[in-house]
mmCIF file with all atom_site columns, C-alpha atoms in Angstrom:
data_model
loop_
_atom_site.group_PDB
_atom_site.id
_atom_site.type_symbol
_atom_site.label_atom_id
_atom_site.label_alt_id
_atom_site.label_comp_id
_atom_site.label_asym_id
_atom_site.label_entity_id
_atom_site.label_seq_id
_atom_site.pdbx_PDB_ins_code
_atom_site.Cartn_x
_atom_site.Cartn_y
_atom_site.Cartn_z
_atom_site.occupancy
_atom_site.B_iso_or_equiv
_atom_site.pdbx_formal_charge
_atom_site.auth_seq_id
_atom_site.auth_comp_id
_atom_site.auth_asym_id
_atom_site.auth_atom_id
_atom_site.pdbx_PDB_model_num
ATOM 1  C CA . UNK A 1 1  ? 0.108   9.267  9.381   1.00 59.00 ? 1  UNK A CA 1
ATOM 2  C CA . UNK A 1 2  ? -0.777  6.703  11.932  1.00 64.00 ? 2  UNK A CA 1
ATOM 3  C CA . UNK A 1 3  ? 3.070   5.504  12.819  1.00 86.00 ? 3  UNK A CA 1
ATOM 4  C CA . UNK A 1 4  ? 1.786   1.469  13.761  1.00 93.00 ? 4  UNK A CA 1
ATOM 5  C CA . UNK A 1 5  ? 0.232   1.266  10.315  1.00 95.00 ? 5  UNK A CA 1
ATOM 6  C CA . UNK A 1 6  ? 3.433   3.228  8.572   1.00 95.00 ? 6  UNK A CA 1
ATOM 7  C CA . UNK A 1 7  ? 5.878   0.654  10.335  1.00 96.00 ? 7  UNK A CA 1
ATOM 8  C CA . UNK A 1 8  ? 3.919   -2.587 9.636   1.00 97.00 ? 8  UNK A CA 1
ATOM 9  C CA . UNK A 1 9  ? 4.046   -1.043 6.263   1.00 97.00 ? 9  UNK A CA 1
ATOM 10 C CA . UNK A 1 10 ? 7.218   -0.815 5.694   1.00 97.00 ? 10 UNK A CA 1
ATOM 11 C CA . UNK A 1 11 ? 7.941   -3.939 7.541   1.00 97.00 ? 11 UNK A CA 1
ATOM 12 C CA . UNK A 1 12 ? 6.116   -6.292 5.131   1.00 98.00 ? 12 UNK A CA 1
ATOM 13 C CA . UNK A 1 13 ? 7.910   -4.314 1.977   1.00 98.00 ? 13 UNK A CA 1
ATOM 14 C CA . UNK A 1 14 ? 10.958  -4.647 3.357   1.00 98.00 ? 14 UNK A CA 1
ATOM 15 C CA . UNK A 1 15 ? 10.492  -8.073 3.840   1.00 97.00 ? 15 UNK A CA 1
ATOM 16 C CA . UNK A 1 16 ? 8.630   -8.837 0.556   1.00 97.00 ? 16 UNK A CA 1
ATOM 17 C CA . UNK A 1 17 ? 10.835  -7.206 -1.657  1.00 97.00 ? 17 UNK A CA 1
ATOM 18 C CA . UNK A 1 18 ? 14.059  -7.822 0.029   1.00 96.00 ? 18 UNK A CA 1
ATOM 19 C CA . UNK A 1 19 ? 15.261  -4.477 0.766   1.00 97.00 ? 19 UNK A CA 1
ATOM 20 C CA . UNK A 1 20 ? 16.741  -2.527 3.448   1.00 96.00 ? 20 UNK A CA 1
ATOM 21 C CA . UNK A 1 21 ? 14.105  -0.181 6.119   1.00 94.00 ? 21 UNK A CA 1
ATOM 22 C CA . UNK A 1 22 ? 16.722  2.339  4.966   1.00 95.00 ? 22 UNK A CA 1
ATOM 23 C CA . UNK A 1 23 ? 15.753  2.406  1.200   1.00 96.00 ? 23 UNK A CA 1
ATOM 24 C CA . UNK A 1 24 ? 12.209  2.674  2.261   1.00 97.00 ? 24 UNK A CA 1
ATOM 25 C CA . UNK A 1 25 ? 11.124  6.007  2.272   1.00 96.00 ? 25 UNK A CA 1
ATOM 26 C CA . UNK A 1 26 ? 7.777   7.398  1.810   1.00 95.00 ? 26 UNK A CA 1
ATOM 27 C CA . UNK A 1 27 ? 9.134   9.041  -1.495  1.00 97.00 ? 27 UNK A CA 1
ATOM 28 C CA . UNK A 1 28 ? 10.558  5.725  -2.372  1.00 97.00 ? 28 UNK A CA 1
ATOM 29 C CA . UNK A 1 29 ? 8.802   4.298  -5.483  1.00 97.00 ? 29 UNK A CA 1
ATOM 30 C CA . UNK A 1 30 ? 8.151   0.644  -5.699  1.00 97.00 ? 30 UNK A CA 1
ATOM 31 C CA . UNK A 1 31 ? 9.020   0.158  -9.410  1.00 96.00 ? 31 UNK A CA 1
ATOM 32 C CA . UNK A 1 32 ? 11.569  2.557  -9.854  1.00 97.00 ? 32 UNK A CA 1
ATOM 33 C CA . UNK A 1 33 ? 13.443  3.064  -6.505  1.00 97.00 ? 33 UNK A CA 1
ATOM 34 C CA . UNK A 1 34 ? 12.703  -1.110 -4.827  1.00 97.00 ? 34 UNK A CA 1
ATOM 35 C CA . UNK A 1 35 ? 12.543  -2.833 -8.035  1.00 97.00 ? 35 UNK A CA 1
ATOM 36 C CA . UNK A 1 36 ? 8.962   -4.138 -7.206  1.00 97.00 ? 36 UNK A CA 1
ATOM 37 C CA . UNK A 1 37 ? 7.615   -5.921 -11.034 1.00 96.00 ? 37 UNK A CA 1
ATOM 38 C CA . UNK A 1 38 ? 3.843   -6.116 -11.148 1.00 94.00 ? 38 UNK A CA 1
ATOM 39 C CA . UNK A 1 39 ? 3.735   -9.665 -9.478  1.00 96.00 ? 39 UNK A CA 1
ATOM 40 C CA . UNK A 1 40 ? 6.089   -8.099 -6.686  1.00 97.00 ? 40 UNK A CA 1
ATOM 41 C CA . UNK A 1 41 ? 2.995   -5.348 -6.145  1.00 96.00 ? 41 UNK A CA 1
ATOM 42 C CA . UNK A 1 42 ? 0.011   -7.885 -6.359  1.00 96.00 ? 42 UNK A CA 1
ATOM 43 C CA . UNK A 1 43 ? 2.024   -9.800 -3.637  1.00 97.00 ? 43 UNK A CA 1
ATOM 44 C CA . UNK A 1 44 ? 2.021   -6.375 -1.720  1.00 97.00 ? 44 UNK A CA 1
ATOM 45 C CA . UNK A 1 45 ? -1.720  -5.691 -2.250  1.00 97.00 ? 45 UNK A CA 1
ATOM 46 C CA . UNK A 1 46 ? -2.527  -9.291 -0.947  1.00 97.00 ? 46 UNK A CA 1
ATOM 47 C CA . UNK A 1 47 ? -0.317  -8.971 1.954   1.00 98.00 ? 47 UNK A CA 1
ATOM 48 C CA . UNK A 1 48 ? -1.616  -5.968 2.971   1.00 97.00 ? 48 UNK A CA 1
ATOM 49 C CA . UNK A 1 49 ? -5.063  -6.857 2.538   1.00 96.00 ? 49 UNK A CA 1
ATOM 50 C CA . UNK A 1 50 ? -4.476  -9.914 5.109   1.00 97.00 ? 50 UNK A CA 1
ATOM 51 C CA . UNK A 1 51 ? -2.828  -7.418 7.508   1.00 97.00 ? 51 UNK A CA 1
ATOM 52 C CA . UNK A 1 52 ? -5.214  -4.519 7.638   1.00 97.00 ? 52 UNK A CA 1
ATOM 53 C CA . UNK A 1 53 ? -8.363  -6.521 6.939   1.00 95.00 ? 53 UNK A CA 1
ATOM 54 C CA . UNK A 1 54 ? -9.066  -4.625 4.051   1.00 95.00 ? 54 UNK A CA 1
ATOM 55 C CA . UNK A 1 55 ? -10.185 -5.313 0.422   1.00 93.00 ? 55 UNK A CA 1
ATOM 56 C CA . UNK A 1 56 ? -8.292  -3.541 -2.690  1.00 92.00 ? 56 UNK A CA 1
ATOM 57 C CA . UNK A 1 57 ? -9.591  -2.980 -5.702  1.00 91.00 ? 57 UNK A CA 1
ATOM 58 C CA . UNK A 1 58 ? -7.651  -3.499 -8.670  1.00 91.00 ? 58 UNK A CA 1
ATOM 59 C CA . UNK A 1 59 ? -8.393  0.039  -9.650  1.00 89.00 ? 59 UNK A CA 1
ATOM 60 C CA . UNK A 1 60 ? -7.307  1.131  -6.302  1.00 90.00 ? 60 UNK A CA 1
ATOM 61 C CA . UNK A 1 61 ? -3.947  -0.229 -6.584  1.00 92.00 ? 61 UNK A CA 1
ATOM 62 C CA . UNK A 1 62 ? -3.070  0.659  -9.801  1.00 92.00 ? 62 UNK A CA 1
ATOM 63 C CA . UNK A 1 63 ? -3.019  3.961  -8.097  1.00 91.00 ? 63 UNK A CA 1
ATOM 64 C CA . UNK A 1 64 ? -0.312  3.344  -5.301  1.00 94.00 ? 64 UNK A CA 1
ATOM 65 C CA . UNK A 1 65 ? 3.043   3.759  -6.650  1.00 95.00 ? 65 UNK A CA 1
ATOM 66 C CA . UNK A 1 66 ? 4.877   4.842  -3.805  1.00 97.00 ? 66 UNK A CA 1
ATOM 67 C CA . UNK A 1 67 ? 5.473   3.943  0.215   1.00 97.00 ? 67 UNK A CA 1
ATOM 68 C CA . UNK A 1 68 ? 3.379   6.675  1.057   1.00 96.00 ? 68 UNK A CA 1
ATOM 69 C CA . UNK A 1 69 ? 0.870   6.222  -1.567  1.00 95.00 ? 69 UNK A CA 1
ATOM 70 C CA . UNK A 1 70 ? 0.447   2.667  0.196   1.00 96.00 ? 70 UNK A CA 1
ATOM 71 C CA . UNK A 1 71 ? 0.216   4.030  3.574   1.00 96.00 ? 71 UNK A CA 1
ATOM 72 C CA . UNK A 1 72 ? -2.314  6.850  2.954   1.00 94.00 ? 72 UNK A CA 1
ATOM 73 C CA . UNK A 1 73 ? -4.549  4.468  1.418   1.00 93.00 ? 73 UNK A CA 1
ATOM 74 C CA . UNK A 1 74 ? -4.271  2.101  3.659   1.00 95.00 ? 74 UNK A CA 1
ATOM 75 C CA . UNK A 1 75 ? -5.177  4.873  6.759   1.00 95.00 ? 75 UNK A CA 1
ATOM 76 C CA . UNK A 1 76 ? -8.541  6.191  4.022   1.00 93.00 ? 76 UNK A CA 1
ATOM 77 C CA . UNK A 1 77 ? -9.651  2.621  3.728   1.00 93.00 ? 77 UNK A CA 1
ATOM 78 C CA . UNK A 1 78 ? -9.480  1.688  7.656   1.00 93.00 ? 78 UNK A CA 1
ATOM 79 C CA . UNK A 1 79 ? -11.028 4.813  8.178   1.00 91.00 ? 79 UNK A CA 1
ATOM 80 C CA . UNK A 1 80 ? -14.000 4.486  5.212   1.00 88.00 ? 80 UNK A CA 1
ATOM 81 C CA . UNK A 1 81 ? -14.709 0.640  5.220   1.00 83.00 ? 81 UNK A CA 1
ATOM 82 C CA . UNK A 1 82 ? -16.460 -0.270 2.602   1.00 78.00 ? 82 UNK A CA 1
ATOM 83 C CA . UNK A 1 83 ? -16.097 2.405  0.334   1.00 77.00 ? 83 UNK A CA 1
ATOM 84 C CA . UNK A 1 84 ? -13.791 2.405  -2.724  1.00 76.00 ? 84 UNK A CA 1
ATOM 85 C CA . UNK A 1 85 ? -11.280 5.209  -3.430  1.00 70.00 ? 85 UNK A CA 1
ATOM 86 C CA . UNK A 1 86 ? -11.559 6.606  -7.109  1.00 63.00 ? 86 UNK A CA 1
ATOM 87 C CA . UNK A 1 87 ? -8.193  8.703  -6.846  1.00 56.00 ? 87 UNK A CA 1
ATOM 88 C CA . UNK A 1 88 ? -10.008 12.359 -7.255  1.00 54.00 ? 88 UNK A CA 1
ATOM 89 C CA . UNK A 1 89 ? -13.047 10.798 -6.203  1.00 45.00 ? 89 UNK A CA 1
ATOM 90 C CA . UNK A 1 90 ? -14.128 9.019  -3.431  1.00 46.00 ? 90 UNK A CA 1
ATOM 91 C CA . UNK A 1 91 ? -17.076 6.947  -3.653  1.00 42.00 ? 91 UNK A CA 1
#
């Protein structure tokens, strides 16, 4: 894991959802362990789409439902722009 994309990361949940760094682990799952509803997470998406310079597909972020789930993606998209990750797949 790149560690300037993990901390920026982790920065903007902490800040979006109002949480400690502490509390945000990789393991950490937004719904269950931050409290993150769904408008919580399409705030995420958008605000890391604006960061990174990236575009998320709804499909796509269904699929992230954990820190590191958001920072693994976000490292395959920077690296494969363009393309869209089918989880399994990648097209």
């Amino acid at each position: 894991m790149d560690s300037s994309i993990s901390a920026k990361v982790k920065e903007i949940i902490t800040e979006k959802l109002c949480v400690t760094s502490a509390e945000v682990s990789e393991f950490a799952s937004f719904q269950n362990d931050l409290g993150a509803d769904s408008l919580d997470m399409v705030e995420l998406i958008i605000d890391f789409e604006k960061e990174f310079d990236i575009n998320i597909e709804d499909e796509e972020a269904a699929e992230v439902n954990t820190v590191g789930d958001a920072i693994n993606f976000i490292e395959w998209k920077l690296r494969n722009p363009g393309k869209t990750k089918r989880f399994g797949l990648n097209l």
